[in-house]
Tab-separated table of C-alpha atoms in Angstrom:
chain	number	residue	atom	x	y	z
A	1	MET	CA	13.198	-21.719	28.273
A	2	THR	CA	15.403	-24.765	28.122
A	3	LEU	CA	14.747	-27.341	25.452
A	4	HIS	CA	15.930	-30.886	25.981
A	5	ASN	CA	15.809	-33.886	23.720
A	6	LEU	CA	13.917	-32.471	20.771
A	7	ASP	CA	12.808	-35.111	18.284
A	8	PRO	CA	14.577	-34.308	14.994
A	9	ARG	CA	11.681	-35.956	13.126
A	10	ALA	CA	9.080	-33.603	14.622
A	11	PRO	CA	7.709	-31.325	11.886
A	12	TRP	CA	8.510	-28.000	13.574
A	13	VAL	CA	12.033	-29.002	14.661
A	14	ILE	CA	14.692	-27.576	12.343
A	15	SER	CA	18.346	-28.625	12.183
A	16	THR	CA	20.972	-25.886	12.135
A	17	HIS	CA	23.822	-28.319	11.393
A	18	ASP	CA	24.619	-26.670	8.011
A	19	LEU	CA	25.281	-23.329	9.718
A	20	GLY	CA	27.849	-24.609	12.172
A	21	ARG	CA	28.677	-21.931	14.680
A	22	ARG	CA	30.109	-19.592	12.075
A	23	PRO	CA	28.604	-16.103	12.474
A	24	GLY	CA	27.418	-14.841	9.122
A	25	SER	CA	26.533	-18.219	7.654
A	26	MET	CA	22.968	-18.320	6.426
A	27	ARG	CA	20.418	-20.741	4.996
A	28	GLN	CA	17.004	-20.022	3.491
A	29	MET	CA	14.197	-22.554	3.507
A	30	SER	CA	10.631	-22.887	2.253
A	31	LEU	CA	8.597	-25.491	4.097
A	32	THR	CA	5.018	-26.686	4.309
A	33	LEU	CA	4.231	-28.022	7.770
A	34	PRO	CA	1.091	-29.290	9.521
A	35	ALA	CA	-0.387	-26.761	11.937
A	36	PRO	CA	0.057	-27.673	15.597
A	37	VAL	CA	-2.862	-27.984	18.028
A	38	ASP	CA	-4.376	-24.893	19.706
A	39	VAL	CA	-3.151	-22.115	17.443
A	40	GLY	CA	-5.874	-19.564	17.972
A	41	VAL	CA	-8.219	-17.760	20.287
A	42	GLU	CA	-11.757	-18.711	21.298
A	43	MET	CA	-13.557	-17.578	18.110
A	44	ILE	CA	-10.904	-18.121	15.390
A	45	GLY	CA	-7.716	-20.041	14.756
A	46	VAL	CA	-5.617	-22.243	12.505
A	47	PRO	CA	-7.166	-25.712	12.162
A	48	LYS	CA	-5.033	-28.586	13.464
A	49	ASP	CA	-2.941	-30.181	10.692
A	50	ALA	CA	-3.798	-27.447	8.156
A	51	GLU	CA	-0.951	-26.671	5.762
A	52	VAL	CA	1.276	-23.846	6.998
A	53	GLU	CA	3.671	-22.388	4.445
A	54	LEU	CA	6.925	-21.109	5.938
A	55	ASP	CA	9.614	-19.026	4.289
A	56	ILE	CA	12.466	-18.728	6.763
A	57	ARG	CA	16.061	-17.589	6.953
A	58	LEU	CA	18.398	-19.147	9.499
A	59	GLU	CA	21.383	-16.959	10.265
A	60	ALA	CA	24.243	-17.822	12.605
A	61	VAL	CA	25.185	-14.917	14.883
A	62	MET	CA	27.592	-14.739	17.845
A	63	GLU	CA	24.965	-15.657	20.471
A	64	GLY	CA	23.025	-18.283	18.512
A	65	VAL	CA	20.820	-18.680	15.456
A	66	LEU	CA	18.519	-15.875	14.329
A	67	VAL	CA	15.383	-17.132	12.590
A	68	THR	CA	13.470	-14.631	10.453
A	69	GLY	CA	10.492	-15.538	8.341
A	70	THR	CA	6.884	-15.429	7.321
A	71	ALA	CA	4.138	-17.981	7.759
A	72	ARG	CA	0.922	-18.298	5.783
A	73	ALA	CA	-1.909	-20.352	7.231
A	74	PRO	CA	-5.657	-20.821	6.793
A	75	LEU	CA	-8.017	-19.548	9.490
A	76	ARG	CA	-11.352	-21.007	10.526
A	77	GLY	CA	-13.774	-19.611	13.057
A	78	GLU	CA	-17.097	-17.919	13.513
A	79	CYS	CA	-18.328	-14.359	13.422
A	80	ALA	CA	-18.687	-12.871	16.895
A	81	ARG	CA	-21.833	-10.992	15.811
A	82	CYS	CA	-23.846	-13.496	13.738
A	83	LEU	CA	-22.047	-16.816	14.387
A	84	GLU	CA	-21.647	-17.537	10.659
A	85	PRO	CA	-18.519	-19.525	9.715
A	86	ILE	CA	-15.437	-17.505	8.779
A	87	VAL	CA	-12.869	-18.870	6.341
A	88	SER	CA	-9.802	-16.711	5.880
A	89	GLU	CA	-6.001	-16.726	5.727
A	90	THR	CA	-3.310	-15.038	7.719
A	91	GLU	CA	0.260	-14.122	6.935
A	92	VAL	CA	2.526	-13.274	9.844
A	93	GLY	CA	6.149	-12.289	10.143
A	94	PHE	CA	8.353	-13.452	12.985
A	95	GLN	CA	11.909	-13.175	14.225
A	96	GLU	CA	13.408	-15.183	17.066
A	97	LEU	CA	16.916	-15.664	18.406
A	98	PHE	CA	17.722	-19.169	19.640
A	99	PHE	CA	20.705	-18.976	21.985
A	100	TYR	CA	23.581	-21.481	21.983
A	101	SER	CA	23.898	-21.476	25.767
A	102	ALA	CA	21.849	-20.561	28.828
A	103	GLU	CA	24.636	-18.220	30.014
A	104	ASP	CA	23.941	-15.845	27.106
A	105	ALA	CA	20.154	-16.104	27.391
A	106	ALA	CA	17.781	-14.314	29.719
A	107	GLU	CA	14.768	-15.981	31.287
A	108	GLY	CA	12.155	-16.670	28.641
A	109	ASP	CA	14.650	-16.775	25.778
A	110	LEU	CA	14.734	-19.844	23.567
A	111	LEU	CA	17.733	-22.182	23.479
A	112	LEU	CA	19.056	-24.500	20.827
A	113	ASP	CA	18.965	-28.177	21.745
A	114	GLY	CA	22.330	-29.140	20.314
A	115	GLU	CA	21.857	-28.235	16.657
A	116	LEU	CA	18.067	-28.336	16.775
A	117	LEU	CA	15.498	-25.596	17.266
A	118	ASP	CA	11.725	-25.812	17.614
A	119	LEU	CA	9.711	-23.183	15.718
A	120	GLU	CA	6.278	-24.275	16.987
A	121	SER	CA	6.030	-21.812	19.881
A	122	THR	CA	7.427	-18.988	17.727
A	123	PHE	CA	4.777	-19.666	15.066
A	124	ARG	CA	1.990	-19.984	17.658
A	125	ASP	CA	2.934	-16.686	19.354
A	126	ALA	CA	3.166	-14.821	16.036
A	127	VAL	CA	-0.260	-16.012	14.845
A	128	VAL	CA	-2.169	-15.644	18.110
A	129	LEU	CA	-0.970	-12.064	18.572
A	130	THR	CA	-2.465	-11.067	15.199
A	131	LEU	CA	-5.877	-12.700	15.624
A	132	PRO	CA	-8.916	-10.572	16.469
A	133	LEU	CA	-10.594	-11.433	19.775
A	134	SER	CA	-13.984	-10.773	18.161
A	135	PRO	CA	-13.728	-11.694	14.466
A	136	VAL	CA	-16.490	-10.568	12.110
A	137	CYS	CA	-17.623	-12.001	8.772
A	138	SER	CA	-17.786	-8.443	7.392
A	139	GLU	CA	-17.273	-5.008	8.875
A	140	ASP	CA	-20.963	-4.161	8.370
A	141	CYS	CA	-22.281	-7.392	9.924
A	142	THR	CA	-25.431	-6.507	11.859
A	143	GLY	CA	-25.410	-9.651	13.995
A	144	LEU	CA	-28.422	-11.489	15.396
A	145	CYS	CA	-31.794	-10.171	16.519
A	146	ALA	CA	-31.758	-9.931	20.310
A	147	GLU	CA	-35.418	-10.990	20.476
A	148	CYS	CA	-35.690	-13.986	18.136
A	149	GLY	CA	-32.090	-14.825	17.188
A	150	VAL	CA	-32.551	-14.525	13.427
A	151	ARG	CA	-29.501	-13.340	11.494
A	152	LEU	CA	-30.315	-9.700	10.692
A	153	ALA	CA	-28.575	-9.826	7.308
A	154	ASP	CA	-31.076	-12.543	6.266
A	155	ALA	CA	-34.145	-10.895	7.863
A	156	GLU	CA	-36.688	-8.639	6.184
A	157	PRO	CA	-35.661	-4.973	6.032
A	158	GLY	CA	-36.839	-3.165	9.144
A	159	HIS	CA	-37.030	-6.396	11.153
A	160	LYS	CA	-38.329	-5.560	14.608
A	161	HIS	CA	-40.522	-6.880	17.371
A	162	GLU	CA	-43.274	-5.044	19.207
A	163	VAL	CA	-41.925	-4.574	22.669
A	164	ILE	CA	-44.500	-4.030	25.380
A	165	ASP	CA	-43.389	-2.822	28.748
A	166	VAL	CA	-44.657	-5.504	31.157
A	167	ARG	CA	-45.687	-2.807	33.623
A	168	TRP	CA	-48.251	-1.476	31.095
A	169	ALA	CA	-49.259	-4.808	29.536
A	170	LYS	CA	-52.566	-5.076	31.479
A	171	LEU	CA	-53.698	-1.740	30.063
A	172	GLN	CA	-53.159	-2.977	26.501
A	173	GLY	CA	-56.773	-4.009	25.873
A	174	LEU	CA	-58.498	-1.056	27.575
A	175	ILE	CA	-58.222	1.337	24.656
A	176	PRO	CA	-59.730	0.098	21.380
A	177	GLU	CA	-57.456	0.150	18.343
A	178	HIS	CA	-58.066	3.234	16.230
A	179	ASN	CA	-58.831	2.289	12.627
A	180	ASN	CA	-57.824	4.877	10.016
A	181	ASP	CA	-60.225	3.391	7.431
A	182	GLN	CA	-63.350	4.458	9.359
A	183	GLU	CA	-65.159	7.505	8.146
A	184	SER	CA	-65.722	10.232	10.699
């Protein structure tokens, strides 16, 4: 992927000027950045502009700049079983090589734009790959009642509905209810 004209003021754009092109030079950074848009899957994700804490190491190598780090970010979503809100955090590790030139890179590899690199797609990929497709509020979440939609964790114990097979419904009133309190 070729990057052109990155804005050095953009929050996820990092300058590698201090490293030069000297293999072995290294710089460590701790940053707090606003989360980009659309970091998540359908049921859970990182809210836009939430604080993302990054601890990264930039290391100059022969082919480019190797970025290694961890990101911590809040997660917001809803339980796939009961639809209750989920508030959580995630911590992901990532490592990405940003190549100096397209000649050294294969298709899909990331390139430096001069001395600038953009970590947004690296962060997004790392987070999205760790998110559950069907998040749950707790492992033992029982979900919603299929008949009435009440959250089963909040319902009376033994919550159930009398289910009458529609094919037999007309016969329902033909047999009188048997009362156990009657004396024989």
